[in-house]
Amino acid sequence: VAVKIIGNVVFVPRYGITGGAVAAILAFGVAAALNLVRLHGRTALIPRGEAMRRVGAPIIACGMMGMVVLALLYGGEYMFAAADHPLSLRLEATVLTLVAVTAGIVSYAAGLVWMRALSPELARMMPGASKLLRRNSR
């Protein structure tokens, strides 16, 4: 509750409703972290070793994907704004979305391969992933 109140006091006057949303997300994140700490203290269910890699790698890959998509969206908006012959807003949004989604898929898969989080069973189910795993294992 304190994080939400402080976040609202800090972010809402400057950013309006978006600041309120940021404060809510921060409060939910702190609550989730406190729940994990409490869960670990009572049950020791936090994964370790190989299980941690299996759980942590998708989370890290998701963060990488988010950074790539945000960079493309903000960079694309800047690029289209600076263009001499701007596209229609609908076409601009369509192009940015297609590029960002494609780059997000590729960056997420690359992150999983880079962290060696794909098991051979999963790689066999994904077209082309077994070739990437063989290259990455060298």
XYZ file of N, CA and C in Angstrom:
414
model
N 0.833 -1.178 0.000
C 0.000 0.000 0.000
C 0.880 1.243 0.000
N 1.964 1.205 0.778
C 2.848 2.364 0.857
C 3.486 2.661 -0.500
N 3.878 1.631 -1.225
C 4.486 1.832 -2.543
C 3.484 2.490 -3.481
N 2.242 2.065 -3.434
C 1.195 2.636 -4.298
C 0.955 4.103 -3.958
N 0.884 4.429 -2.674
C 0.640 5.817 -2.262
C 1.811 6.705 -2.666
N 3.030 6.262 -2.360
C 4.212 7.047 -2.718
C 4.321 7.188 -4.235
N 4.071 6.098 -4.954
C 4.110 6.163 -6.414
C 3.093 7.138 -6.973
N 1.891 7.142 -6.410
C 0.872 8.088 -6.870
C 1.277 9.528 -6.581
N 1.828 9.773 -5.398
C 2.256 11.128 -5.048
C 3.373 11.601 -5.980
N 4.274 10.698 -6.333
C 5.410 11.070 -7.179
C 5.024 11.160 -8.654
N 4.292 10.171 -9.165
C 4.082 10.066 -10.613
C 2.813 10.741 -11.138
N 1.728 10.764 -10.376
C 0.461 11.286 -10.906
C 0.522 12.781 -11.221
N 1.092 13.634 -10.353
C 1.113 15.060 -10.711
C 1.864 15.346 -12.019
N 2.883 14.582 -12.277
C 3.690 14.848 -13.472
C 3.159 14.134 -14.716
N 2.721 12.865 -14.568
C 2.353 12.059 -15.732
C 0.863 11.739 -15.826
N 0.073 12.183 -14.879
C -1.370 11.954 -14.942
C -1.729 10.485 -14.742
N -2.693 10.027 -15.548
C -3.187 8.657 -15.399
C -2.103 7.626 -15.703
N -1.183 7.961 -16.593
C -0.069 7.048 -16.877
C 0.797 6.869 -15.632
N 0.994 7.931 -14.880
C 1.744 7.834 -13.632
C 1.052 6.945 -12.614
N -0.287 7.009 -12.586
C -1.043 6.118 -11.704
C -0.871 4.661 -12.094
N -0.831 4.408 -13.403
C -0.619 3.036 -13.878
C 0.775 2.549 -13.512
N 1.775 3.414 -13.645
C 3.146 3.036 -13.272
C 3.215 2.737 -11.777
N 2.569 3.560 -10.970
C 2.557 3.323 -9.523
C 1.893 1.990 -9.192
N 0.811 1.665 -9.878
C 0.128 0.388 -9.637
C 1.020 -0.782 -10.018
N 1.703 -0.686 -11.149
C 2.594 -1.770 -11.582
C 3.737 -1.948 -10.590
N 4.304 -0.840 -10.114
C 5.366 -0.942 -9.106
C 4.850 -1.611 -7.833
N 3.655 -1.242 -7.412
C 3.081 -1.846 -6.203
C 2.842 -3.338 -6.392
N 2.331 -3.725 -7.564
C 2.130 -5.155 -7.832
C 3.458 -5.898 -7.856
N 4.492 -5.292 -8.413
C 5.813 -5.924 -8.454
C 6.383 -6.129 -7.062
N 6.255 -5.114 -6.214
C 6.741 -5.244 -4.836
C 5.945 -6.314 -4.094
N 4.629 -6.343 -4.289
C 3.803 -7.366 -3.636
C 4.198 -8.765 -4.095
N 4.460 -8.928 -5.391
C 4.874 -10.242 -5.901
C 6.219 -10.649 -5.318
N 7.154 -9.709 -5.231
C 8.467 -10.025 -4.661
C 8.338 -10.416 -3.190
N 7.518 -9.696 -2.441
C 7.312 -10.047 -1.029
C 6.648 -11.415 -0.887
N 5.723 -11.728 -1.777
C 5.102 -13.059 -1.748
C 6.127 -14.151 -2.011
N 7.036 -13.922 -2.963
C 8.074 -14.921 -3.236
C 9.004 -15.109 -2.042
N 9.368 -14.012 -1.391
C 10.231 -14.115 -0.207
C 9.524 -14.910 0.882
N 8.263 -14.615 1.106
C 7.495 -15.339 2.128
C 7.340 -16.821 1.763
N 7.059 -17.098 0.494
C 6.918 -18.477 0.031
C 8.215 -19.249 0.239
N 9.329 -18.624 -0.104
C 10.620 -19.291 0.069
C 10.902 -19.558 1.549
N 10.559 -18.617 2.401
C 10.791 -18.795 3.828
C 9.977 -19.923 4.432
N 8.789 -20.143 3.933
C 7.918 -21.177 4.497
C 8.079 -22.540 3.841
N 8.347 -22.572 2.544
C 8.321 -23.857 1.846
C 9.588 -24.186 1.079
N 10.460 -23.229 0.867
C 11.675 -23.416 0.057
C 11.332 -23.926 -1.342
N 10.252 -23.378 -1.924
C 9.826 -23.801 -3.253
C 10.493 -23.022 -4.383
N 11.379 -22.115 -4.046
C 12.058 -21.355 -5.090
C 13.021 -22.305 -5.799
N 12.927 -22.401 -7.133
C 13.784 -23.348 -7.856
C 15.258 -22.966 -7.793
N 16.104 -23.978 -7.838
C 17.556 -23.777 -7.813
C 18.193 -24.609 -8.914
N 19.409 -24.243 -9.285
C 20.176 -25.014 -10.253
C 19.511 -25.085 -11.609
N 19.360 -26.299 -12.120
C 18.775 -26.522 -13.446
C 17.346 -25.993 -13.513
N 16.583 -26.177 -12.457
C 15.206 -25.677 -12.451
C 15.177 -24.152 -12.525
N 16.132 -23.503 -11.859
C 16.199 -22.046 -11.918
C 16.519 -21.578 -13.329
N 17.382 -22.308 -14.014
C 17.712 -21.943 -15.393
C 16.486 -22.095 -16.285
N 15.729 -23.144 -16.059
C 14.523 -23.373 -16.861
C 13.461 -22.305 -16.595
N 13.409 -21.806 -15.368
C 12.433 -20.774 -15.028
C 12.967 -19.387 -15.366
N 14.222 -19.134 -15.056
C 14.794 -17.803 -15.233
C 15.082 -17.427 -16.669
N 15.472 -18.384 -17.489
C 15.825 -18.077 -18.877
C 14.655 -17.481 -19.658
N 13.448 -18.031 -19.574
C 12.340 -17.385 -20.294
C 12.028 -15.981 -19.776
N 12.213 -15.763 -18.488
C 11.964 -14.430 -17.938
C 12.988 -13.441 -18.479
N 14.253 -13.842 -18.504
C 15.301 -12.971 -19.044
C 15.090 -12.751 -20.537
N 14.744 -13.808 -21.265
C 14.482 -13.672 -22.704
C 13.296 -12.743 -22.952
N 12.304 -12.795 -22.086
C 11.147 -11.911 -22.216
C 11.562 -10.453 -22.000
N 12.435 -10.213 -21.036
C 12.948 -8.859 -20.823
C 13.739 -8.357 -22.017
N 14.568 -9.241 -22.586
C 15.324 -8.872 -23.786
C 14.368 -8.526 -24.924
N 13.350 -9.343 -25.102
C 12.367 -9.107 -26.157
C 11.671 -7.759 -25.949
N 11.305 -7.464 -24.729
C 10.648 -6.190 -24.439
C 11.520 -4.998 -24.770
N 12.813 -5.092 -24.444
C 13.721 -3.989 -24.765
C 13.861 -3.802 -26.270
N 13.960 -4.908 -27.004
C 14.074 -4.824 -28.466
C 12.819 -4.193 -29.061
N 11.652 -4.637 -28.619
C 10.395 -4.116 -29.166
C 10.232 -2.634 -28.835
N 10.523 -2.244 -27.600
C 10.413 -0.830 -27.242
C 11.380 0.030 -28.044
N 12.610 -0.444 -28.199
C 13.584 0.319 -28.985
C 13.104 0.489 -30.420
N 12.563 -0.563 -30.998
C 12.061 -0.463 -32.372
C 10.854 0.464 -32.472
N 9.949 0.381 -31.525
C 8.764 1.232 -31.592
C 9.126 2.705 -31.443
N 9.943 3.029 -30.437
C 10.322 4.428 -30.258
C 11.240 4.906 -31.376
N 12.171 4.073 -31.783
C 13.047 4.438 -32.897
C 12.281 4.578 -34.193
N 11.310 3.701 -34.418
C 10.497 3.775 -35.629
C 9.643 5.025 -35.667
N 9.064 5.396 -34.527
C 8.278 6.628 -34.478
C 9.154 7.832 -34.796
N 10.358 7.853 -34.244
C 11.286 8.948 -34.514
C 11.674 8.960 -35.986
N 11.942 7.788 -36.552
C 12.340 7.693 -37.950
C 11.218 8.194 -38.864
N 9.987 7.764 -38.595
C 8.875 8.200 -39.436
C 8.590 9.689 -39.255
N 8.782 10.212 -38.053
C 8.549 11.639 -37.819
C 9.578 12.491 -38.550
N 10.805 11.980 -38.692
C 11.871 12.733 -39.348
C 11.871 12.567 -40.865
N 11.034 11.688 -41.401
C 11.024 11.420 -42.845
C 10.455 12.615 -43.612
N 10.996 12.829 -44.822
C 10.512 13.917 -45.675
C 9.114 13.633 -46.205
N 8.834 12.380 -46.528
C 7.541 11.982 -47.073
C 6.884 11.001 -46.107
N 6.195 11.523 -45.099
C 5.623 10.611 -44.098
C 4.527 9.725 -44.685
N 4.425 8.540 -44.125
C 3.369 7.600 -44.506
C 2.080 7.973 -43.784
N 0.985 7.403 -44.212
C -0.256 7.609 -43.469
C -0.093 6.969 -42.091
N -0.837 7.464 -41.135
C -0.697 6.954 -39.766
C -1.011 5.467 -39.679
N -2.000 5.022 -40.423
C -2.371 3.611 -40.377
C -1.256 2.741 -40.956
N -0.680 3.148 -42.087
C 0.403 2.378 -42.695
C 1.643 2.397 -41.804
N 1.921 3.553 -41.216
C 3.061 3.658 -40.302
C 2.895 2.711 -39.115
N 1.715 2.700 -38.514
C 1.456 1.815 -37.373
C 1.546 0.354 -37.780
N 1.064 0.023 -38.973
C 1.118 -1.361 -39.452
C 2.554 -1.811 -39.659
N 3.355 -0.973 -40.298
C 4.762 -1.319 -40.543
C 5.503 -1.473 -39.222
N 5.324 -0.522 -38.309
C 6.003 -0.609 -37.011
C 5.590 -1.859 -36.245
N 4.315 -2.194 -36.275
C 3.838 -3.375 -35.561
C 4.420 -4.651 -36.145
N 4.404 -4.776 -37.462
C 4.956 -5.978 -38.098
C 6.444 -6.140 -37.803
N 7.190 -5.055 -37.897
C 8.629 -5.120 -37.625
C 8.879 -5.453 -36.155
N 8.133 -4.812 -35.248
C 8.350 -5.036 -33.818
C 7.971 -6.455 -33.405
N 6.865 -6.969 -33.912
C 6.452 -8.332 -33.556
C 7.452 -9.350 -34.090
N 7.890 -9.171 -35.326
C 8.876 -10.094 -35.903
C 10.181 -10.051 -35.116
N 10.654 -8.852 -34.817
C 11.892 -8.730 -34.047
C 11.722 -9.293 -32.640
N 10.542 -9.147 -32.057
C 10.287 -9.706 -30.734
C 10.354 -11.219 -30.729
N 9.760 -11.838 -31.732
C 9.800 -13.303 -31.836
C 11.233 -13.784 -31.997
N 11.963 -13.134 -32.891
C 13.348 -13.544 -33.154
C 14.215 -13.325 -31.915
N 14.059 -12.181 -31.240
C 14.904 -11.913 -30.076
C 14.577 -12.851 -28.913
N 13.310 -13.215 -28.728
C 12.945 -14.149 -27.664
C 13.550 -15.525 -27.936
N 13.402 -16.001 -29.165
C 13.970 -17.310 -29.520
C 15.488 -17.285 -29.408
N 16.109 -16.203 -29.868
C 17.568 -16.099 -29.778
C 18.023 -16.076 -28.319
N 17.266 -15.408 -27.463
C 17.609 -15.388 -26.044
C 17.537 -16.767 -25.414
N 16.509 -17.529 -25.763
C 16.396 -18.894 -25.231
C 17.533 -19.776 -25.727
N 17.882 -19.639 -27.002
C 18.983 -20.439 -27.553
C 20.295 -20.012 -26.912
N 20.511 -18.711 -26.766
C 21.755 -18.193 -26.195
C 21.950 -18.677 -24.754
N 20.869 -18.760 -23.988
C 20.968 -19.213 -22.601
C 20.826 -20.722 -22.468
N 20.731 -21.409 -23.602
C 20.610 -22.870 -23.646
C 19.449 -23.375 -22.795
N 18.313 -22.711 -22.959
C 17.125 -23.080 -22.194
C 16.215 -24.031 -22.953
N 16.524 -24.296 -24.214
C 15.698 -25.210 -25.003
C 16.222 -26.633 -24.856
N 15.372 -27.515 -24.440
C 15.765 -28.917 -24.348
C 15.742 -29.529 -25.744
N 16.444 -30.644 -25.957
C 16.399 -31.298 -27.270
C 14.981 -31.695 -27.683
N 14.132 -32.041 -26.717
C 12.751 -32.402 -27.048
C 11.998 -31.205 -27.624
N 12.179 -30.041 -27.003
C 11.529 -28.839 -27.516
C 12.102 -28.441 -28.868
N 13.401 -28.602 -29.030
C 14.039 -28.227 -30.296
C 13.514 -29.068 -31.450
N 13.237 -30.334 -31.198
C 12.705 -31.190 -32.262
C 11.315 -30.744 -32.702
N 10.564 -30.125 -31.810
C 9.219 -29.668 -32.155
C 9.221 -28.335 -32.899
N 10.329 -27.600 -32.841
C 10.401 -26.283 -33.464
C 11.162 -26.363 -34.779
N 10.564 -25.910 -35.875
C 11.261 -25.960 -37.163
C 12.504 -25.075 -37.145
N 13.641 -25.644 -37.487
C 14.889 -24.898 -37.590
C 15.640 -24.715 -36.286
N 15.034 -25.006 -35.148
C 15.700 -24.769 -33.867
C 16.835 -25.751 -33.626
N 16.724 -26.966 -34.135
C 17.788 -27.942 -33.899
C 19.093 -27.491 -34.550
N 19.019 -26.819 -35.699
C 20.231 -26.295 -36.339
C 20.873 -25.217 -35.473
N 20.047 -24.345 -34.905
C 20.575 -23.299 -34.038
C 21.224 -23.883 -32.792
N 20.614 -24.915 -32.228
C 21.178 -25.530 -31.031
C 22.517 -26.186 -31.326
N 22.642 -26.815 -32.492
C 23.922 -27.437 -32.849
C 25.009 -26.387 -32.999
N 24.683 -25.254 -33.617
C 25.662 -24.175 -33.776
C 26.046 -23.591 -32.429
N 25.070 -23.438 -31.545
C 25.314 -22.818 -30.251
C 26.100 -23.725 -29.310
N 26.058 -25.025 -29.519
C 26.747 -25.952 -28.614
C 28.235 -26.045 -28.910
N 28.680 -25.507 -30.020
C 30.112 -25.571 -30.370
C 30.940 -24.619 -29.582
